Amino acid sequence: MRNKVHEVRQKILRHIVDRGTPERQYLPSIRTFEQTTGCSRQTVHLALRELVDAEVLTAVPRGGFRVCNVEQAEKLLGPMTDLPVAFVMPRWIERGIISPLFAEILFGAESAAGPGSGIRPVCLTLPWEADEKRFSLSRLAFRTRGIAGAMLVGPTPDFIAEKFIEKCQVPVVLVDNVTDLPGVTCVSKDNLSGAARAVRYLIERGHRRIGMISVRPRKMRLNERWAGFHAEMHRHGLLSEIAFVEEAGWDADTVSGGAAAAASLLRKGLNGATALLALNDNMALGAIQVFQENKIRIPEQLSVIGIGNDSRVTELCRPALTTMALDNRRLGQLAMRALLDVMRHPKAGGNAVTLLPMTLCEGESVCDGPF
């Protein structure tokens, strides 16, 4: 009997917390809880009386029970137990385009959940290809795995992220992406300001004729970097000085994509550019390698700046790459905390966007330009 009362009490607490029940609102009738818990009227009543004693509920004579302290309900409910959370990454990760970015975000998410929290990250791959006509989440088997929430991590085309949110039917947080969809929580880098700061740094070093390598069509976070580049050039009255915007394929924000963009630029000419902003560090590394193979000295003849502070690129790039950096572990921590909050209060509603600022990490790939 004692175990049954505790079980019903926990279900009532879960009802209060998960539904975001406001204080002073009445709970459903005892008969309703009898049906939903499968327990007797006496058991339900004892559980409700315990919650009155715990100052979570107030008993109203001939009126039922109403909530008086949601914060106390959350404390009594305690940590969630054995809840699988999906950490969903883009499909192209399977093709070997692996960046420490994903490992760092996951590490941060796991540390935010904390030992003994009961949260169990499950790494999955987004089931979508560019040539697929239909988008299905059946292969992720959320229901079979008992997935309680999901983080969609990394560069994803806008319409695919929106389809994912629509179809997965569990609380979702976008990580390293931003959407205008109502009620969606996003934790991302401040990509627009980061790209603008990179351009401003080049201008401060004396560069005016600046080009950019990007991808087409642009994904959520990369589109913001493209916009930041143009906004800062416009702010300084230098739109006419944009030497080029070389765009690779939509999933070519990689070392090979940067190399292909650089090879294309060499065929067409750099149009007088003295500096280049790469959409991310991988593209910057690929471009630098191709330019150096073709006897273009970095940074003396062409300064290059990236975005991301990818540790793998830092190890491989010579000269050391100047880049806009972010603490990706912090990104993962904030994303997990945001997801747990959404899981606890699924009906809270409203957009919540957290943008983490980027900081300049100076290397040796930028030198002073012709002032």
PDB file of C-alpha atoms in Angstrom, residues 1 4-5 8-9 12 28-50 62-65:
ATOM      1  CA  MET A   1       0.000   0.000   0.000  1.00  0.00           C
ATOM      2  CA  LYS A   4       1.323   2.400  -4.285  1.00  0.00           C
ATOM      3  CA  VAL A   5       0.741   5.713  -2.517  1.00  0.00           C
ATOM      4  CA  VAL A   8       0.599   7.797  -7.300  1.00  0.00           C
ATOM      5  CA  ARG A   9       2.159  10.774  -5.522  1.00  0.00           C
ATOM      6  CA  ILE A  12       0.598  13.596  -9.578  1.00  0.00           C
ATOM      7  CA  PRO A  28      -8.341  16.940 -12.121  1.00  0.00           C
ATOM      8  CA  SER A  29     -10.801  15.005  -9.968  1.00  0.00           C
ATOM      9  CA  ILE A  30      -9.865  12.005  -7.838  1.00  0.00           C
ATOM     10  CA  ARG A  31     -11.901   9.851 -10.239  1.00  0.00           C
ATOM     11  CA  THR A  32      -9.667  11.022 -13.108  1.00  0.00           C
ATOM     12  CA  PHE A  33      -6.516  10.063 -11.209  1.00  0.00           C
ATOM     13  CA  GLU A  34      -8.114   6.682 -10.370  1.00  0.00           C
ATOM     14  CA  GLN A  35      -8.461   6.032 -14.103  1.00  0.00           C
ATOM     15  CA  THR A  36      -5.012   7.317 -15.136  1.00  0.00           C
ATOM     16  CA  THR A  37      -3.093   5.553 -12.337  1.00  0.00           C
ATOM     17  CA  GLY A  38      -5.135   2.369 -12.116  1.00  0.00           C
ATOM     18  CA  CYS A  39      -5.254   2.707  -8.313  1.00  0.00           C
ATOM     19  CA  SER A  40      -8.114   2.850  -5.842  1.00  0.00           C
ATOM     20  CA  ARG A  41      -9.825   6.022  -4.650  1.00  0.00           C
ATOM     21  CA  GLN A  42      -8.334   5.553  -1.190  1.00  0.00           C
ATOM     22  CA  THR A  43      -4.757   5.338  -2.562  1.00  0.00           C
ATOM     23  CA  VAL A  44      -5.206   8.456  -4.676  1.00  0.00           C
ATOM     24  CA  HIS A  45      -6.702  10.345  -1.740  1.00  0.00           C
ATOM     25  CA  LEU A  46      -3.808   9.379   0.543  1.00  0.00           C
ATOM     26  CA  ALA A  47      -1.295  10.565  -2.094  1.00  0.00           C
ATOM     27  CA  LEU A  48      -3.115  13.893  -2.435  1.00  0.00           C
ATOM     28  CA  ARG A  49      -3.194  14.348   1.364  1.00  0.00           C
ATOM     29  CA  GLU A  50       0.577  13.745   1.494  1.00  0.00           C
ATOM     30  CA  ARG A  62     -16.087  20.496  -1.471  1.00  0.00           C
ATOM     31  CA  GLY A  63     -13.845  21.951  -4.185  1.00  0.00           C
ATOM     32  CA  GLY A  64     -11.013  19.477  -4.650  1.00  0.00           C
ATOM     33  CA  PHE A  65      -7.279  20.167  -4.622  1.00  0.00           C
TER      34      PHE A  65
END
